[in-house]
Amino acid sequence: MAGQRMSVTRRAMLRGTVAAGAVAAGTLAAGTLRPTPAHAEPGRRVAVLGGGVAGLTAAHELAERGFDVTVYERRALGGKARSIPVPGTGKDGRPDLWGEHGFRFFPGFYRHIPDTMRRIPFAGNANGVWDNLVAASEARFSRRDSDDTIIPMGRAGRPWSTPDDFRETVSSAISTSAKMPQDDALYFANRLLVFNTSCDARRYGQWDNMSWRDYVGAGRRSTEFRMLLSRTLTTLLVAAKDDLASTRTIGNMGEQFLGNPLEIGNDGALDRLLNGSTNEAWINPWTARLRDLGVKFVSAEVQGLELVERRISAARITDASGAARTVEADYFVTAVPVEVARRWWTPEILELRPELAGMSQLVVDWMTGIQFFLKDSSNIARGHAAYVDSPWSLTSISQNQFWNRTPLSGFGDGTVKDCLSVDISDWNTPGILYGKTAKECTHEEIAREVWAQLRAHLNDKADLLRDEDLHSWFLDTGIGWDAANKRNTNADPLLINTAGSWALRPESHTAGIENLFLSGDYVRTNVDLATMEGASEAARTAVNALLEVAGSNAARCKTFTLYRAAELEPFRQLDIGRQAAGQPNMFDVPL
């Protein structure tokens, strides 16, 4: 191993020359298939530990650059993004119904995932898997015992040109669409303006350390304001409570949702879904493409890493037969969730990369899906629906209207006409049926409770959800019932960006351990959210760092920055001086 370590060190000395070549070569345009030969130096074996979106993205980028890649995944390729067949539901030659960890959502400000999708061939599609994305035309915000709000998801009008124009345009849109008092709408628009005109130093130094509830002053506003713009907004985006969620994270997402309808710096419509099950429309074609590129997949669970000097020498795995063994590689890319990765950090690893110790303080919570299969088509919304005051913070999508590739009647026993796919974002608040939290309910009780909360919202004015239409339901298999303790367990929790958590999150790579690269939605990224997009960006960042260490002359992975309104840039520049002087943002004044 000593000779190998010295070889990497010698390559590191050539980085200046290699980097100059990479800049000259540039990166290829989105949608362009990169040539497989990458002219990397010897020593190209890469072990990718994890087969979710981060792992598959890393494998894809590395394989296109000529690296010898093996992916080790303990359960199923695709991770949280995969479809899950409902066992025993297929009849008369039809395949099983599809369940999911949660419905897939591809907002237009996603750039990394679509770039990858364009490089995954799909029969009949000029743009590969990307052509399987379809736009939703509206969103429904449903309230119990009150009128619901239907918001069209079309293109916005002209962009704002001044701060006053920003406040007027945004507050008018909020007041009209959300039926909110004008003073509340104007106040919230100004809070958005404060964030959008804040410099980076203020975003990281001040807003990251403040909860969203405190930032928007929810305690002083109307019930409608607290429910919609404080509570619902955070649970929809990050499955977090508004008193915990980082203002910087929520503000970043708000900035994107404001810019997306203007069709500036985005990939497509604000709300997009796949036109079939996730596996059929995306994951299966992706893994097929990776196999064509030479990627190997091994069913195994990684138990830990072995360190020799400043390098990972091997990963310890348990393979599909239950046998324990080690696997060697030149480079190791970790692509597992934070709660798994932090179990691998031994005292010796932490001595070389002490910043990884902060990962032990990162918070995970539950956001998990349940599907209700219906014998008739639902007519809830032509897009996503949010059940604003539901105790379990529910959101849903009626899938069959978008599944033009294979309608749901082609699955199961042939009688299913629709699937209402629901995400449960709050597992800690008692429900309306049993008075228990979702964590305390059996799976049958969860299904009954979610159904009751949906009906309480949708049927107060019209009979939109009927008991007689319910065919069956399916809860994500990651949720397990512990009968002894009368509580559920969750194999797939979600990282929550709590206030102050940026300081606890690591970079993809440091010189401390020269051949270890971190990939996953807990790594510091521009998108800064536990999403498929965050996983993809982190994987690209890890691969770019690996290319530098390897001395490869292959084009670097393309990465994208988030949208910021150019019209407000002069005010962000002014805020640099104000923040340095300890002054508030110039718009941060009482209204």
XYZ file of C-alpha atoms in Angstrom:
591
model
C 0.000 0.000 0.000
C 2.902 2.377 0.603
C 3.877 2.349 -3.068
C 0.306 3.027 -4.083
C 0.067 5.912 -1.639
C 3.242 7.482 -3.064
C 1.829 7.160 -6.575
C -1.230 9.163 -5.627
C 0.988 11.783 -4.011
C 3.042 12.139 -7.190
C -0.152 12.574 -9.208
C -1.294 15.242 -6.794
C 1.849 17.229 -7.692
C 0.638 17.360 -11.307
C -2.752 18.878 -10.474
C -1.798 22.312 -11.752
C -1.077 20.994 -15.234
C -4.136 18.728 -15.214
C -6.413 21.505 -13.996
C -5.216 23.800 -16.779
C -6.108 21.133 -19.316
C -9.510 20.634 -17.752
C -10.267 24.357 -17.938
C -9.236 24.399 -21.580
C -11.416 21.397 -22.342
C -14.395 22.775 -20.401
C -17.470 20.760 -19.565
C -19.824 19.287 -22.123
C -23.272 20.698 -22.661
C -26.195 19.182 -20.834
C -27.621 16.252 -22.766
C -24.365 15.389 -24.548
C -23.177 11.806 -24.112
C -19.586 11.891 -22.979
C -17.174 9.441 -24.622
C -16.323 6.445 -22.485
C -12.496 6.721 -22.782
C -11.298 9.229 -20.192
C -7.523 8.703 -20.418
C -7.217 8.371 -16.636
C -3.941 7.075 -15.270
C -3.685 3.499 -13.929
C -5.350 2.868 -10.599
C -8.979 3.428 -11.602
C -10.898 0.986 -9.405
C -13.691 2.773 -7.564
C -15.949 1.248 -4.937
C -19.224 3.176 -4.665
C -20.806 2.320 -1.314
C -24.552 2.704 -1.779
C -26.888 2.426 -4.761
C -29.350 5.270 -4.274
C -29.457 8.404 -6.396
C -26.077 9.586 -5.072
C -24.405 6.239 -5.735
C -25.892 5.785 -9.198
C -24.954 9.350 -10.134
C -21.364 8.857 -9.000
C -21.155 5.538 -10.861
C -22.594 7.137 -14.003
C -20.161 10.048 -14.037
C -17.148 7.851 -13.274
C -18.029 5.144 -15.798
C -18.415 7.725 -18.565
C -14.856 8.773 -17.765
C -13.400 5.272 -18.036
C -13.184 4.270 -14.376
C -13.765 0.685 -13.245
C -16.785 1.073 -10.951
C -18.465 -1.387 -8.600
C -21.575 -0.364 -6.654
C -22.335 -2.091 -3.337
C -26.002 -1.828 -2.299
C -27.651 -3.678 0.578
C -31.314 -3.571 -0.507
C -32.438 -2.202 -3.866
C -30.950 0.075 -6.506
C -32.542 3.496 -6.518
C -32.696 3.831 -2.736
C -35.516 6.068 -1.530
C -36.335 6.964 -5.137
C -37.150 3.430 -6.247
C -40.565 1.909 -6.839
C -41.517 -1.025 -4.608
C -43.617 -3.863 -6.051
C -46.613 -4.755 -3.895
C -46.151 -8.528 -3.463
C -48.852 -10.831 -4.798
C -51.020 -8.139 -6.383
C -50.403 -9.045 -10.038
C -53.060 -11.266 -11.642
C -53.653 -12.838 -15.074
C -50.240 -11.860 -16.420
C -50.335 -8.297 -15.135
C -47.364 -7.097 -13.058
C -47.670 -6.180 -9.388
C -48.940 -2.774 -8.390
C -46.234 -0.250 -7.622
C -45.704 1.281 -4.199
C -43.168 3.979 -3.353
C -41.218 5.393 -0.437
C -42.886 8.672 -1.422
C -44.125 10.241 -4.636
C -41.425 11.626 -6.919
C -41.373 15.382 -7.497
C -39.059 17.136 -9.985
C -39.382 20.924 -9.606
C -38.167 23.021 -12.495
C -35.238 24.397 -10.519
C -33.710 20.912 -10.387
C -30.785 20.975 -12.833
C -28.478 18.079 -11.894
C -31.075 15.299 -12.022
C -32.443 16.417 -15.434
C -28.907 16.648 -16.826
C -28.375 13.006 -15.880
C -31.790 11.994 -17.219
C -30.930 13.320 -20.669
C -27.996 10.883 -20.732
C -30.126 7.805 -19.987
C -31.444 6.323 -23.261
C -35.134 5.454 -23.432
C -36.821 3.892 -26.475
C -38.740 6.478 -28.477
C -37.468 9.455 -26.464
C -35.168 11.976 -28.148
C -34.039 13.288 -24.767
C -33.862 9.962 -22.978
C -35.553 9.542 -19.624
C -35.963 13.330 -19.359
C -38.840 13.079 -21.842
C -40.725 10.993 -19.258
C -41.251 14.109 -17.133
C -44.706 15.672 -17.380
C -45.939 18.927 -15.874
C -48.713 19.292 -13.313
C -51.031 22.175 -14.080
C -52.270 23.076 -10.601
C -51.831 22.567 -6.857
C -54.548 22.266 -4.242
C -54.297 23.556 -0.689
C -57.054 21.814 1.211
C -58.359 22.997 4.564
C -60.720 21.258 6.918
C -64.124 22.960 7.217
C -63.022 25.770 4.931
C -62.771 26.583 1.243
C -59.852 25.004 -0.570
C -57.463 26.946 -2.788
C -56.535 25.828 -6.308
C -53.396 27.503 -7.652
C -52.459 27.196 -11.352
C -48.880 26.151 -12.048
C -48.387 28.251 -15.167
C -45.795 30.775 -16.249
C -45.708 34.007 -14.282
C -45.940 37.455 -15.783
C -43.120 39.949 -15.972
C -40.354 39.761 -13.351
C -40.079 42.447 -10.710
C -37.616 45.243 -11.310
C -37.398 47.019 -7.932
C -37.826 46.054 -4.257
C -41.188 47.843 -4.152
C -42.234 45.954 -7.266
C -41.119 42.687 -5.615
C -43.218 43.355 -2.509
C -46.262 44.381 -4.499
C -46.096 41.462 -6.944
C -45.441 38.774 -4.337
C -47.900 40.065 -1.726
C -50.644 40.390 -4.331
C -50.069 36.808 -5.501
C -50.119 35.483 -1.922
C -53.182 37.471 -0.917
C -55.134 36.356 -3.982
C -54.113 32.717 -4.197
C -53.969 31.946 -0.473
C -56.932 34.144 0.503
C -54.773 35.763 3.151
C -55.212 39.197 4.723
C -53.289 41.819 2.770
C -51.193 42.943 5.741
C -50.046 39.348 6.343
C -49.251 38.906 2.658
C -47.287 42.163 2.530
C -45.387 41.264 5.685
C -44.414 37.845 4.292
C -43.400 39.344 0.944
C -41.081 41.700 2.814
C -39.535 38.806 4.745
C -38.834 37.131 1.408
C -37.329 40.379 0.149
C -35.053 40.550 3.193
C -33.767 37.061 2.494
C -33.423 37.571 -1.267
C -31.365 40.732 -0.730
C -29.161 39.178 1.969
C -25.515 38.558 1.158
C -23.956 35.130 1.596
C -22.246 36.085 4.837
C -25.614 36.976 6.358
C -27.291 33.866 4.986
C -24.675 31.586 6.507
C -23.822 33.608 9.588
C -27.289 34.808 10.639
C -30.131 33.094 8.822
C -28.734 29.575 9.048
C -28.789 29.904 12.816
C -32.397 31.085 13.023
C -35.527 28.925 12.746
C -38.041 29.702 10.031
C -40.810 30.327 12.577
C -38.739 32.991 14.313
C -37.660 34.520 11.010
C -41.207 35.017 9.737
C -42.530 35.984 13.169
C -45.295 33.403 12.937
C -46.336 33.867 16.557
C -47.465 37.418 15.829
C -49.455 36.696 12.673
C -52.862 35.254 11.799
C -53.778 31.571 12.110
C -53.871 31.358 8.314
C -50.347 32.747 8.128
C -49.013 30.326 10.746
C -50.642 27.296 9.133
C -49.746 28.010 5.506
C -46.563 30.087 5.388
C -44.852 28.774 8.502
C -45.991 25.215 9.268
C -47.078 23.846 5.878
C -44.203 25.381 3.951
C -41.577 23.705 6.125
C -43.243 20.297 6.269
C -43.747 20.285 2.497
C -40.121 21.130 1.772
C -38.126 19.407 4.477
C -40.532 17.395 6.654
C -39.399 19.578 9.546
C -41.144 21.639 12.161
C -41.008 25.361 11.520
C -39.440 25.996 14.931
C -36.455 23.803 13.939
C -35.929 24.319 10.201
C -33.056 26.550 9.079
C -34.164 29.883 7.628
C -31.346 29.687 5.085
C -32.630 26.346 3.773
C -36.284 27.383 3.578
C -35.338 30.797 2.188
C -33.223 29.179 -0.546
C -36.165 27.053 -1.629
C -38.526 30.020 -1.541
C -36.115 31.888 -3.773
C -36.243 29.045 -6.305
C -40.028 28.747 -6.281
C -40.306 32.482 -6.860
C -37.900 32.405 -9.788
C -39.080 29.216 -11.468
C -42.371 30.542 -12.910
C -40.347 33.289 -14.595
C -38.532 30.523 -16.504
C -35.153 31.988 -15.607
C -32.289 29.579 -14.957
C -34.488 26.500 -14.680
C -35.027 23.214 -16.487
C -38.798 23.249 -16.973
C -42.185 23.587 -15.358
C -42.396 24.256 -11.631
C -44.116 20.945 -10.763
C -43.191 17.820 -12.748
C -43.746 14.100 -12.278
C -42.868 10.936 -14.147
C -45.275 9.459 -16.673
C -45.039 6.002 -15.112
C -43.688 4.216 -12.070
C -40.256 5.451 -11.013
C -38.546 2.148 -11.793
C -40.053 1.844 -15.263
C -39.608 5.475 -16.255
C -36.211 6.135 -14.690
C -34.384 3.677 -12.383
C -34.442 0.545 -14.570
C -33.284 2.379 -17.730
C -30.597 4.056 -15.627
C -29.144 0.847 -14.216
C -29.278 -0.687 -17.703
C -27.261 2.249 -19.022
C -24.724 1.855 -16.224
C -24.300 -1.843 -16.993
C -23.691 -0.901 -20.636
C -20.945 1.416 -19.393
C -19.359 -1.475 -17.477
C -20.601 -0.719 -13.957
C -20.887 -3.797 -11.748
C -23.494 -4.156 -9.000
C -22.969 -6.253 -5.870
C -25.703 -7.005 -3.334
C -23.947 -6.380 -0.029
C -24.116 -4.347 3.153
C -21.063 -2.291 4.045
C -20.048 -2.785 7.683
C -17.106 -0.418 7.912
C -13.887 0.939 6.435
C -10.266 -0.035 7.019
C -7.617 2.676 7.210
C -3.905 2.369 6.420
C -1.911 5.553 6.940
C -3.983 8.256 5.182
C -5.890 5.980 2.821
C -8.902 3.693 2.990
C -7.435 0.313 2.139
C -10.666 -1.716 2.057
C -14.344 -1.814 2.916
C -15.752 -4.604 5.064
C -18.961 -6.025 3.647
C -21.482 -8.763 4.261
C -22.527 -10.180 0.912
C -25.869 -11.627 -0.156
C -24.913 -15.077 1.182
C -24.179 -13.648 4.616
C -20.442 -14.093 4.244
C -18.143 -11.380 5.597
C -15.276 -10.217 3.407
C -13.304 -7.139 2.426
C -13.221 -5.353 -0.917
C -10.288 -3.302 -2.127
C -10.279 -0.334 -4.484
C -8.156 2.659 -5.369
C -10.911 5.097 -4.407
C -13.980 4.840 -2.182
C -17.135 6.931 -2.619
C -19.600 6.775 0.273
C -23.149 7.163 -1.031
C -25.286 6.178 1.944
C -27.539 8.308 4.194
C -26.039 10.267 7.058
C -27.297 7.897 9.756
C -25.416 5.038 8.051
C -22.240 6.863 7.058
C -21.549 8.246 10.523
C -21.426 4.709 11.923
C -18.346 4.088 9.775
C -16.228 6.866 11.275
C -13.715 5.196 13.574
C -11.533 7.216 15.968
C -8.680 6.815 13.475
C -10.786 8.238 10.627
C -12.014 11.100 12.808
C -8.441 11.935 13.741
C -7.675 12.545 10.069
C -11.017 14.175 9.245
C -12.194 15.676 12.550
C -14.985 17.660 10.876
C -16.858 14.385 10.317
C -17.620 14.273 14.042
C -20.223 16.990 13.469
C -22.339 14.497 11.521
C -23.312 12.847 14.800
C -25.321 15.976 15.646
C -27.254 16.109 12.377
C -30.970 15.428 12.796
C -33.069 12.928 10.859
C -36.857 12.610 10.931
C -39.546 10.689 9.094
C -41.254 11.466 5.789
C -42.743 8.322 4.320
C -45.314 7.339 1.729
C -48.503 5.308 1.692
C -50.453 4.510 -1.474
C -54.228 4.082 -1.681
C -55.293 2.113 -4.757
C -58.728 3.164 -5.976
C -61.371 1.438 -8.086
C -62.351 4.742 -9.699
C -60.441 7.806 -10.859
C -60.043 10.539 -8.273
C -60.793 14.164 -9.044
C -58.793 15.913 -6.353
C -56.286 18.030 -8.270
C -54.374 18.082 -11.542
C -51.226 18.106 -9.474
C -50.155 17.953 -5.854
C -52.506 18.540 -2.950
C -51.450 19.743 0.498
C -53.759 19.158 3.465
C -52.856 22.308 5.316
C -54.157 21.596 8.821
C -53.926 17.797 8.807
C -52.223 16.603 12.017
C -49.858 14.382 10.066
C -48.986 17.090 7.474
C -50.203 15.104 4.491
C -49.570 15.782 0.817
C -50.776 13.699 -2.124
C -50.769 13.183 -5.873
C -53.280 11.242 -7.988
C -50.976 9.259 -10.227
C -53.032 7.728 -13.023
C -53.681 11.081 -14.715
C -49.930 11.319 -15.363
C -49.209 7.659 -16.125
C -49.869 7.776 -19.861
C -47.190 5.172 -20.542
C -48.837 2.347 -18.580
C -52.198 3.169 -16.936
C -52.809 1.604 -13.560
C -55.475 -0.695 -15.001
C -52.564 -2.611 -16.548
C -51.316 -3.627 -13.101
C -52.611 -5.775 -10.270
C -55.960 -7.480 -10.795
C -57.067 -5.001 -13.473
C -59.658 -3.220 -11.328
C -57.403 -0.428 -10.005
C -58.115 2.814 -11.838
C -56.077 5.269 -9.766
C -53.500 5.557 -7.010
C -53.583 8.318 -4.437
C -49.954 8.467 -3.322
C -49.642 10.232 0.031
C -46.621 11.476 1.962
C -46.813 11.522 5.768
C -44.517 14.305 7.005
C -45.413 14.467 10.707
C -45.072 11.210 12.646
C -45.068 12.859 16.072
C -48.510 14.518 16.352
C -51.639 12.607 17.487
C -54.178 11.901 14.763
C -57.949 12.450 14.682
C -59.065 8.811 14.697
C -57.022 7.028 17.354
C -55.418 9.966 19.164
C -51.986 8.422 18.592
C -48.937 9.529 16.652
C -48.090 7.699 13.443
C -45.076 6.183 15.192
C -47.447 4.572 17.716
C -49.997 3.239 15.216
C -50.001 -0.212 13.652
C -49.827 -0.245 9.874
C -53.566 -0.846 9.634
C -54.176 2.083 11.978
C -51.874 4.309 9.916
C -53.865 3.526 6.779
C -57.205 4.194 8.499
C -55.923 7.395 10.123
C -54.496 8.828 6.880
C -57.702 7.956 5.018
C -59.754 9.684 7.724
C -57.629 12.841 7.598
C -57.897 12.960 3.804
C -61.674 12.541 3.897
C -62.015 15.222 6.598
C -60.359 17.690 4.237
C -61.798 16.632 0.890
C -65.367 15.687 1.766
C -66.493 18.733 3.718
C -67.884 20.313 0.528
C -68.100 17.413 -1.945
C -67.742 13.628 -1.846
C -64.279 13.458 -3.435
C -62.997 10.397 -1.572
C -65.424 7.497 -1.096
C -64.897 4.420 1.053
C -66.426 2.188 -1.590
C -63.708 3.200 -4.084
C -60.847 1.998 -1.880
C -59.309 -1.145 -3.358
C -56.259 -1.579 -1.076
C -53.322 0.295 0.388
C -49.562 -0.096 0.653
C -47.212 1.384 3.266
C -43.519 1.837 2.500
C -41.649 -1.303 3.527
C -39.081 0.805 5.366
C -41.646 1.212 8.141
C -41.504 -1.777 10.484
C -43.807 -2.528 13.418
C -42.069 -3.381 16.694
C -44.827 -5.309 18.475
C -42.904 -5.590 21.746
C -42.514 -1.836 22.100
C -45.718 -0.967 20.218
C -43.873 1.478 17.993
C -42.745 1.694 14.406
C -39.173 1.747 13.184
C -37.992 3.469 10.019
C -35.146 2.191 7.846
C -35.177 5.334 5.690
C -35.377 8.554 7.716
C -34.748 11.936 6.114
C -32.047 14.469 6.946
C -33.519 17.667 8.390
C -31.639 20.923 7.925
C -32.143 22.333 11.385
C -30.975 25.817 12.372
C -27.189 25.832 12.644
C -26.697 22.522 10.850
C -24.576 23.866 7.974
C -21.542 24.003 10.273
C -21.997 20.288 11.040
C -22.044 19.123 7.423
C -18.833 18.040 5.676
C -17.318 18.766 2.294
C -17.073 15.909 -0.204
C -13.315 15.584 0.171
C -10.332 16.864 2.121
C -6.673 15.906 2.030
C -7.043 14.225 5.428
C -7.955 10.917 3.769
C -6.831 11.160 0.192
C -8.944 8.411 -1.420
C -12.252 8.840 0.494
C -15.023 10.899 -1.120
C -18.376 11.656 0.463
C -21.570 11.708 -1.561
C -25.093 12.088 -0.217
C -27.637 14.765 0.586
C -25.920 15.549 3.907
C -22.806 16.858 2.113
C -22.561 20.618 1.627
C -24.210 21.530 -1.680
C -25.731 24.570 -3.368
C -29.236 23.124 -3.322
C -28.811 22.459 0.407
C -31.784 20.154 0.870
C -32.276 16.439 1.499
C -33.502 15.676 -2.002
C -32.607 13.679 -5.091
C -31.151 16.906 -6.473
C -28.924 17.354 -3.445
C -27.729 13.755 -3.724
C -26.928 14.232 -7.413
C -25.025 17.470 -6.837
C -23.034 15.933 -3.974
C -22.121 12.942 -6.168
C -20.844 15.226 -8.923
C -18.807 17.195 -6.398
C -17.298 13.963 -5.083
C -16.434 12.757 -8.582
C -14.784 16.075 -9.463
C -12.641 15.815 -6.337
C -11.747 12.225 -7.245
C -10.721 13.299 -10.747
C -8.383 15.875 -9.240
C -6.740 13.342 -6.930
C -6.497 10.789 -9.741
C -4.873 13.280 -12.076
C -7.517 12.556 -14.703
C -7.814 14.803 -17.746
C -11.506 13.933 -18.209
C -14.021 16.776 -18.308
C -15.298 17.668 -14.859
C -18.928 17.008 -13.968
C -21.170 19.939 -14.642
C -22.628 21.588 -11.533
C -25.299 24.251 -11.289
C -25.943 27.149 -8.957
C -29.303 28.240 -7.588
C -31.344 31.070 -9.067
C -31.002 34.564 -7.673
C -32.883 37.532 -9.094
C -30.355 39.674 -10.974
C -32.502 42.744 -10.265
C -31.747 42.389 -6.547
C -27.987 41.848 -6.871
C -27.078 45.515 -6.170
C -28.880 45.230 -2.833
C -27.016 41.997 -1.985
C -23.784 43.832 -2.660
C -24.822 46.658 -0.357
C -25.692 44.092 2.297
C -22.088 42.868 2.398
C -20.993 46.085 4.023
C -24.007 46.280 6.305
C -23.500 42.746 7.555
C -19.788 43.337 8.151
C -20.663 46.458 10.160
C -23.163 44.559 12.298
C -26.152 46.333 10.736
C -29.390 44.610 9.695
C -30.441 44.147 6.097
C -31.770 47.459 4.801
C -35.281 46.010 4.322
C -35.333 44.283 7.708
C -37.631 46.852 9.322
C -41.015 46.489 11.065
C -44.071 46.617 8.789
